[in-house]
Amino acid sequence: SADAMEIAPTDGEGSAPEYAALPVYGEHKRAVSSVSFAPPTTQNNNGSSVSSNNAPPGGLATCASASADGTVKIWQVDTTIGRTDTAADMKSSTPLTARSHLQGHTRGINDVCWSPTGEYLATASDDKSLRLYDAIKGETFVEFKGHQNFVFCCKFNPQSNLLVSGSYDETVKLFDVRCGECVMTLPAHSDPVTGVDFSPDGTCICSGSYDGLIRVWDTATGECLKTIYAEGNPAVGNVSFAPNGRYVLGGTLDSKLRLWDVTGRVGVEGENVTNESGQRTGKCSKTYTGHMNNKFCVFSAFSIANRNRQSIVSGSEDGKVYIYDLQSRNIRQTLDSHSQAVLAIDAHRSLELIGSGGIDKTVRFWAPPVATSS
């Protein structure tokens, strides 16, 4: 059943089974920059895929990893295989064979993302281009050109017809997925753009940059709706919308993650703050500290597959994965099996499953012990 992975309701923090490493790992020739789980999908009557919130059958998940070696590898992960708990056991873990291998970029890849339908993958590369791949055949469909420097990040909109990208050229671009044309260029920042995301309804885009700003844009008009920055203006390394669309999670190079309320209901005290230049900004709702992040752009993700254990998961330059309790902000757990900085993180949408990757060239997978379903 779809609920097979659901653990018993927890009474607060700490009582749920902790994540442990799966005894398998993926390998690249150079650092792993990004990991991304395929969305859970179901087949329509007409045979096309649609996004689904149900857990995939048999606890199988598909994960893509991108690397500085210029390739994307796709891994099939079986979450029901035995866990290894100790560092000693990690040595006995076995390398996975990639299900497919996506090639074509001439330089390293900084980001990989799935279309919400699960049919396509997009990549952002130091060769100044993005590519759209067929997830099944592994072939390049479209090449997106126009950025003047390294392309650092990319995301699909919920309808899978637009791709947003951020680049070292300080712009955010919006591409038409079908024809590959750039439909909008936003002069978004005054430093490299390190993160982009669409809101869950696709009406807004958020972007983050080394200039210390997080900006929220109207997808249709390109108007800047909000400008957000933390005290001291630390460089922003990644941004993502919360699944409910009300918040933006920003990771900054002062070793902090901040959750910003971007709903900005006008007139509510403290909700819709205006900065000196009269621009609307957001309110910092929560701050998460414990991980190390001063040097690299480190990914973070919302882990919400288990309602009783909603978390924020972050990479860290100390080689660990940090799991924060979303509400209390406490560190729930740290996961330790990478030998160098963890840059890449993703959490599966419907399974309690975390993927991590980093400078040690490996991709690791983590899950709680399997509950025996009645």
Short mmCIF file of C-alpha atoms in Angstrom, two decimals:
data_model
loop_
_atom_site.label_atom_id
_atom_site.label_comp_id
_atom_site.label_asym_id
_atom_site.label_seq_id
_atom_site.Cartn_x
_atom_site.Cartn_y
_atom_site.Cartn_z
CA SER A 1 0.00 0.00 0.00
CA ALA A 2 1.01 3.62 -0.42
CA ASP A 3 1.14 3.87 3.37
CA ALA A 4 3.69 1.11 3.80
CA MET A 5 6.43 3.64 4.52
CA GLU A 6 4.35 5.55 7.04
CA ILE A 7 5.71 5.24 10.53
CA ALA A 8 3.61 5.33 13.68
CA PRO A 9 2.51 8.81 14.77
CA THR A 10 5.22 10.40 16.86
CA ASP A 11 4.71 12.16 20.17
CA GLY A 12 6.86 15.14 19.40
CA GLU A 13 10.51 15.04 18.44
CA GLY A 14 13.01 12.28 18.82
CA SER A 15 10.69 9.30 19.12
CA ALA A 16 10.64 8.42 15.42
CA PRO A 17 13.16 5.98 13.95
CA GLU A 18 16.19 7.88 12.75
CA TYR A 19 17.55 7.96 9.23
CA ALA A 20 20.37 5.56 8.42
CA ALA A 21 22.48 5.10 5.29
CA LEU A 22 21.29 2.63 2.67
CA PRO A 23 24.10 0.16 1.89
CA VAL A 24 24.53 1.48 -1.66
CA TYR A 25 26.07 4.58 -3.20
CA GLY A 26 26.56 6.24 -6.58
CA GLU A 27 29.84 7.47 -7.96
CA HIS A 28 31.01 10.26 -10.27
CA LYS A 29 34.48 11.14 -11.58
CA ARG A 30 34.37 14.58 -9.96
CA ALA A 31 32.41 16.43 -7.26
CA VAL A 32 28.64 15.90 -7.12
CA SER A 33 26.97 19.31 -7.40
CA SER A 34 23.25 18.48 -7.34
CA VAL A 35 20.90 15.58 -6.61
CA SER A 36 17.21 15.46 -7.50
CA PHE A 37 14.53 12.82 -6.95
CA ALA A 38 12.09 12.16 -9.76
CA PRO A 39 8.56 13.23 -8.79
CA PRO A 40 6.17 10.42 -7.92
CA THR A 41 3.96 10.06 -11.02
CA THR A 42 0.89 8.10 -12.01
CA GLN A 43 -0.28 7.18 -15.49
CA ASN A 44 -3.34 8.93 -16.89
CA ASN A 45 -5.98 7.01 -18.86
CA ASN A 46 -4.38 8.34 -22.03
CA GLY A 47 -1.00 6.98 -20.98
CA SER A 48 0.63 10.29 -20.07
CA SER A 49 2.30 10.83 -16.71
CA VAL A 50 0.84 13.15 -14.11
CA SER A 51 2.36 14.22 -10.85
CA SER A 52 1.17 12.30 -7.81
CA ASN A 53 1.63 12.50 -4.06
CA ASN A 54 1.45 8.74 -3.58
CA ALA A 55 4.55 6.79 -2.65
CA PRO A 56 6.08 4.91 -5.58
CA PRO A 57 5.34 1.18 -5.70
CA GLY A 58 7.66 -1.09 -3.74
CA GLY A 59 9.59 1.79 -2.17
CA LEU A 60 11.54 2.31 -5.40
CA ALA A 61 12.75 5.81 -6.12
CA THR A 62 14.61 7.41 -9.02
CA CYS A 63 17.31 9.97 -8.38
CA ALA A 64 19.43 12.06 -10.75
CA SER A 65 22.85 13.37 -9.77
CA ALA A 66 24.85 16.04 -11.61
CA SER A 67 28.58 16.47 -11.39
CA ALA A 68 31.53 18.67 -12.22
CA ASP A 69 32.50 15.77 -14.52
CA GLY A 70 29.89 17.08 -17.02
CA THR A 71 27.47 14.15 -16.71
CA VAL A 72 24.16 13.33 -15.06
CA LYS A 73 23.60 9.81 -13.78
CA ILE A 74 20.21 8.35 -12.96
CA TRP A 75 19.99 5.89 -10.08
CA GLN A 76 17.24 3.46 -9.10
CA VAL A 77 17.10 3.32 -5.30
CA ASP A 78 15.37 0.54 -3.39
CA THR A 79 14.46 1.97 0.02
CA THR A 80 13.55 -1.42 1.46
CA ILE A 81 17.10 -2.82 1.49
CA GLY A 82 18.86 -3.10 4.85
CA ARG A 83 20.24 -0.08 6.63
CA THR A 84 23.80 0.31 7.82
CA ASP A 85 24.17 2.12 11.09
CA THR A 86 27.86 2.46 11.70
CA ALA A 87 30.72 4.03 9.83
CA ALA A 88 32.44 0.61 9.77
CA ASP A 89 29.51 -0.82 7.80
CA MET A 90 29.78 1.97 5.25
CA LYS A 91 32.90 0.31 3.86
CA SER A 92 30.80 -2.72 2.97
CA SER A 93 28.27 -0.67 1.00
CA THR A 94 28.16 -1.45 -2.71
CA PRO A 95 28.37 0.91 -5.68
CA LEU A 96 25.17 1.23 -7.70
CA THR A 97 25.13 0.92 -11.47
CA ALA A 98 23.58 4.00 -13.05
CA ARG A 99 20.36 3.32 -14.95
CA SER A 100 21.39 5.91 -17.50
CA HIS A 101 24.09 8.40 -18.21
CA LEU A 102 23.27 11.82 -19.69
CA GLN A 103 26.04 13.47 -21.68
CA GLY A 104 26.48 16.44 -23.99
CA HIS A 105 27.69 19.31 -21.81
CA THR A 106 31.30 20.33 -22.45
CA ARG A 107 31.93 21.61 -18.91
CA GLY A 108 30.77 20.74 -15.40
CA ILE A 109 27.09 20.68 -14.45
CA ASN A 110 25.90 22.78 -11.47
CA ASP A 111 22.26 21.75 -11.21
CA VAL A 112 19.79 19.12 -12.38
CA CYS A 113 16.01 19.16 -11.97
CA TRP A 114 13.05 16.99 -13.08
CA SER A 115 9.97 18.27 -14.83
CA PRO A 116 6.93 17.78 -12.56
CA THR A 117 5.65 15.17 -15.02
CA GLY A 118 8.84 13.15 -14.59
CA GLU A 119 9.35 12.98 -18.37
CA TYR A 120 12.29 15.38 -18.67
CA LEU A 121 15.40 16.53 -16.86
CA ALA A 122 17.01 19.93 -17.22
CA THR A 123 20.65 20.73 -16.49
CA ALA A 124 22.59 23.97 -15.91
CA SER A 125 26.26 24.00 -16.87
CA ASP A 126 29.50 25.95 -16.82
CA ASP A 127 29.42 25.71 -20.65
CA LYS A 128 26.87 28.60 -20.43
CA SER A 129 23.98 26.43 -21.63
CA LEU A 130 21.10 24.42 -20.26
CA ARG A 131 19.88 21.13 -21.72
CA LEU A 132 16.59 19.30 -21.73
CA TYR A 133 16.91 15.51 -21.66
CA ASP A 134 14.38 12.77 -22.24
CA ALA A 135 14.39 10.95 -18.88
CA ILE A 136 13.74 7.54 -20.44
CA LYS A 137 15.97 7.63 -23.52
CA GLY A 138 18.60 9.93 -22.02
CA GLU A 139 18.83 11.99 -25.21
CA THR A 140 19.10 15.77 -25.46
CA PHE A 141 15.84 17.32 -26.74
CA VAL A 142 16.63 21.01 -26.51
CA GLU A 143 19.66 23.17 -25.81
CA PHE A 144 18.94 26.53 -24.16
CA LYS A 145 21.42 29.28 -25.00
CA GLY A 146 21.67 32.95 -24.15
CA HIS A 147 23.49 33.20 -20.84
CA GLN A 148 26.85 34.97 -21.09
CA ASN A 149 28.52 33.02 -18.27
CA PHE A 150 28.22 29.82 -16.19
CA VAL A 151 24.63 28.69 -15.63
CA PHE A 152 24.30 27.83 -11.99
CA CYS A 153 20.70 26.79 -11.28
CA CYS A 154 17.45 25.78 -12.98
CA LYS A 155 13.85 24.77 -12.19
CA PHE A 156 10.69 23.86 -14.11
CA ASN A 157 7.37 25.54 -13.46
CA PRO A 158 4.53 23.26 -12.25
CA GLN A 159 3.07 23.11 -15.77
CA SER A 160 6.46 21.92 -17.13
CA ASN A 161 6.32 24.42 -20.02
CA LEU A 162 8.77 27.00 -18.62
CA LEU A 163 12.32 26.65 -17.33
CA VAL A 164 13.89 29.32 -15.12
CA SER A 165 17.67 29.65 -14.85
CA GLY A 166 20.18 31.73 -12.93
CA SER A 167 23.70 32.52 -14.05
CA TYR A 168 27.03 34.05 -13.15
CA ASP A 169 26.06 36.72 -15.72
CA GLU A 170 23.79 38.10 -12.92
CA THR A 171 20.56 37.48 -14.86
CA VAL A 172 17.57 35.20 -14.43
CA LYS A 173 16.19 33.83 -17.70
CA LEU A 174 12.88 32.21 -18.52
CA PHE A 175 12.88 29.69 -21.38
CA ASP A 176 10.03 28.13 -23.34
CA VAL A 177 10.62 24.41 -22.84
CA ARG A 178 9.05 23.36 -26.15
CA CYS A 179 11.03 25.57 -28.53
CA GLY A 180 14.04 26.46 -26.38
CA GLU A 181 13.61 30.22 -26.81
CA CYS A 182 14.31 32.71 -24.05
CA VAL A 183 11.01 34.47 -23.33
CA MET A 184 12.23 36.80 -20.58
CA THR A 185 15.52 38.05 -19.12
CA LEU A 186 15.46 39.66 -15.69
CA PRO A 187 18.39 41.93 -14.74
CA ALA A 188 17.94 40.31 -11.39
CA HIS A 189 21.08 40.84 -9.35
CA SER A 190 24.45 42.60 -9.12
CA ASP A 191 26.40 39.35 -8.52
CA PRO A 192 26.11 35.72 -9.70
CA VAL A 193 22.65 34.17 -9.31
CA THR A 194 22.98 31.03 -7.19
CA GLY A 195 19.41 29.81 -6.81
CA VAL A 196 16.01 29.98 -8.55
CA ASP A 197 12.63 28.37 -7.93
CA PHE A 198 9.00 28.62 -8.99
CA SER A 199 6.21 28.98 -6.46
CA PRO A 200 3.94 25.90 -6.27
CA ASP A 201 1.30 27.61 -8.45
CA GLY A 202 3.90 28.91 -10.92
CA THR A 203 2.86 32.56 -10.61
CA CYS A 204 6.09 33.67 -8.90
CA ILE A 205 9.82 33.03 -9.19
CA CYS A 206 12.34 33.51 -6.42
CA SER A 207 16.04 34.12 -7.01
CA GLY A 208 19.05 34.37 -4.74
CA SER A 209 22.51 35.79 -5.35
CA TYR A 210 25.95 36.43 -3.96
CA ASP A 211 24.79 40.07 -3.73
CA GLY A 212 22.96 39.01 -0.56
CA LEU A 213 19.48 39.53 -1.97
CA ILE A 214 16.55 37.16 -2.40
CA ARG A 215 14.02 38.49 -4.86
CA VAL A 216 10.49 37.38 -5.70
CA TRP A 217 9.29 38.03 -9.27
CA ASP A 218 5.96 37.94 -11.06
CA THR A 219 6.33 35.18 -13.66
CA ALA A 220 3.96 36.82 -16.14
CA THR A 221 5.28 40.40 -16.06
CA GLY A 222 8.82 40.09 -14.68
CA GLU A 223 8.02 42.70 -12.02
CA CYS A 224 10.05 42.44 -8.80
CA LEU A 225 7.46 41.89 -6.05
CA LYS A 226 9.79 41.60 -3.05
CA THR A 227 13.42 42.05 -2.09
CA ILE A 228 14.67 40.25 1.02
CA TYR A 229 18.04 40.24 2.74
CA ALA A 230 19.41 39.14 6.08
CA GLU A 231 21.24 41.43 8.47
CA GLY A 232 24.83 41.93 7.33
CA ASN A 233 23.82 41.05 3.78
CA PRO A 234 25.43 37.56 3.66
CA ALA A 235 25.76 35.98 0.21
CA VAL A 236 22.84 33.71 -0.72
CA GLY A 237 23.79 30.19 -1.82
CA ASN A 238 20.37 28.66 -2.51
CA VAL A 239 16.65 29.46 -2.45
CA SER A 240 13.47 27.42 -2.62
CA PHE A 241 9.76 27.97 -2.11
CA ALA A 242 8.06 26.06 0.69
CA PRO A 243 5.52 23.51 -0.58
CA ASN A 244 2.69 25.78 0.63
CA GLY A 245 4.09 28.74 -1.34
CA ARG A 246 3.97 31.07 1.68
CA TYR A 247 7.64 30.94 2.55
CA VAL A 248 11.01 31.05 0.83
CA LEU A 249 13.91 29.12 2.32
CA GLY A 250 17.24 30.85 1.81
CA GLY A 251 20.66 29.41 2.60
CA THR A 252 23.38 31.98 3.21
CA LEU A 253 27.15 31.81 3.51
CA ASP A 254 27.02 32.78 7.18
CA SER A 255 26.10 29.14 7.98
CA LYS A 256 22.40 29.92 8.35
CA LEU A 257 19.15 28.89 6.75
CA ARG A 258 16.27 31.34 7.04
CA LEU A 259 12.59 30.84 6.33
CA TRP A 260 11.06 34.06 5.01
CA ASP A 261 7.33 34.77 5.02
CA VAL A 262 6.68 36.24 1.58
CA THR A 263 2.88 36.42 1.73
CA GLY A 264 3.15 39.99 3.00
CA ARG A 265 -0.42 40.69 3.99
CA VAL A 266 -0.53 44.47 3.76
CA GLY A 267 -1.28 46.33 6.96
CA VAL A 268 -0.44 43.51 9.36
CA GLU A 269 2.24 44.71 11.77
CA GLY A 270 5.64 43.34 10.82
CA GLU A 271 4.24 41.28 7.97
CA ASN A 272 4.79 43.58 5.04
CA VAL A 273 7.94 45.49 5.79
CA THR A 274 9.14 48.14 3.37
CA ASN A 275 12.85 48.84 3.11
CA GLU A 276 14.58 52.20 2.58
CA SER A 277 13.98 52.22 -1.16
CA GLY A 278 10.27 51.54 -0.68
CA GLN A 279 10.41 47.95 -1.92
CA ARG A 280 8.32 45.31 -0.25
CA THR A 281 10.32 42.74 1.64
CA GLY A 282 9.60 39.61 3.68
CA LYS A 283 9.69 38.74 7.35
CA CYS A 284 12.17 36.18 8.71
CA SER A 285 10.04 33.55 10.44
CA LYS A 286 12.69 31.03 11.47
CA THR A 287 16.47 30.64 11.44
CA TYR A 288 18.26 27.27 11.41
CA THR A 289 21.88 27.04 12.59
CA GLY A 290 24.34 24.22 13.20
CA HIS A 291 25.59 23.32 9.73
CA MET A 292 28.75 24.84 8.25
CA ASN A 293 28.43 26.95 5.10
CA ASN A 294 30.92 29.73 4.33
CA LYS A 295 32.52 28.76 1.05
CA PHE A 296 30.29 26.78 -1.31
CA CYS A 297 26.71 26.92 -2.48
CA VAL A 298 25.10 24.19 -0.39
CA PHE A 299 21.63 22.88 -1.17
CA SER A 300 18.81 22.43 1.33
CA ALA A 301 15.36 20.85 0.98
CA PHE A 302 11.98 20.50 2.67
CA SER A 303 11.32 16.95 3.87
CA ILE A 304 7.55 16.62 4.30
CA ALA A 305 6.77 13.02 3.32
CA ASN A 306 5.98 12.21 6.95
CA ARG A 307 3.44 14.68 8.37
CA ASN A 308 4.64 13.95 11.90
CA ARG A 309 8.23 14.75 11.13
CA GLN A 310 8.45 17.73 8.83
CA SER A 311 12.03 18.80 8.45
CA ILE A 312 14.53 20.95 6.64
CA VAL A 313 17.54 19.04 5.38
CA SER A 314 20.82 20.77 4.60
CA GLY A 315 24.25 19.92 3.30
CA SER A 316 27.27 21.15 5.21
CA GLU A 317 30.96 21.80 4.67
CA ASP A 318 31.87 19.52 7.61
CA GLY A 319 30.83 16.51 5.50
CA LYS A 320 27.55 15.90 7.34
CA VAL A 321 23.87 16.15 6.43
CA TYR A 322 21.82 18.14 8.94
CA ILE A 323 18.13 17.43 9.60
CA TYR A 324 16.34 20.30 11.35
CA ASP A 325 12.87 20.11 12.85
CA LEU A 326 10.85 22.52 10.69
CA GLN A 327 8.90 24.05 13.59
CA SER A 328 11.23 23.89 16.61
CA ARG A 329 14.40 24.52 14.55
CA ASN A 330 16.27 21.92 16.64
CA ILE A 331 18.78 19.60 14.97
CA ARG A 332 16.96 16.26 14.77
CA GLN A 333 19.91 14.31 13.45
CA THR A 334 23.20 14.59 11.60
CA LEU A 335 24.09 12.00 8.96
CA ASP A 336 27.73 11.19 8.53
CA SER A 337 29.22 9.24 5.63
CA HIS A 338 30.72 11.76 3.25
CA SER A 339 34.44 12.40 3.67
CA GLN A 340 34.26 16.01 2.41
CA ALA A 341 31.75 18.87 2.08
CA VAL A 342 28.15 17.89 1.27
CA LEU A 343 26.89 20.26 -1.44
CA ALA A 344 23.93 18.40 -2.92
CA ILE A 345 20.74 17.52 -1.04
CA ASP A 346 17.23 16.46 -1.96
CA ALA A 347 14.34 14.90 -0.06
CA HIS A 348 11.80 12.67 -1.79
CA ARG A 349 8.31 14.09 -1.91
CA SER A 350 6.36 11.01 -0.81
CA LEU A 351 8.97 8.68 0.72
CA GLU A 352 11.13 9.35 3.75
CA LEU A 353 14.27 9.31 1.66
CA ILE A 354 17.17 11.76 1.47
CA GLY A 355 19.84 11.92 -1.22
CA SER A 356 23.18 13.64 -0.66
CA GLY A 357 26.28 14.30 -2.74
CA GLY A 358 29.47 16.23 -2.48
CA ILE A 359 33.11 16.84 -3.06
CA ASP A 360 34.00 13.19 -2.29
CA LYS A 361 32.36 12.30 -5.68
CA THR A 362 29.74 10.00 -4.11
CA VAL A 363 25.94 10.03 -3.90
CA ARG A 364 24.50 8.60 -0.66
CA PHE A 365 20.95 7.66 0.28
CA TRP A 366 19.30 7.73 3.69
CA ALA A 367 15.99 6.37 5.03
CA PRO A 368 14.46 5.37 8.36
CA PRO A 369 14.14 1.65 9.08
CA VAL A 370 11.24 0.13 7.15
CA ALA A 371 8.06 -0.13 9.17
CA THR A 372 6.32 -3.47 8.90
CA SER A 373 2.92 -2.62 7.50
CA SER A 374 -0.03 -4.53 8.86
#
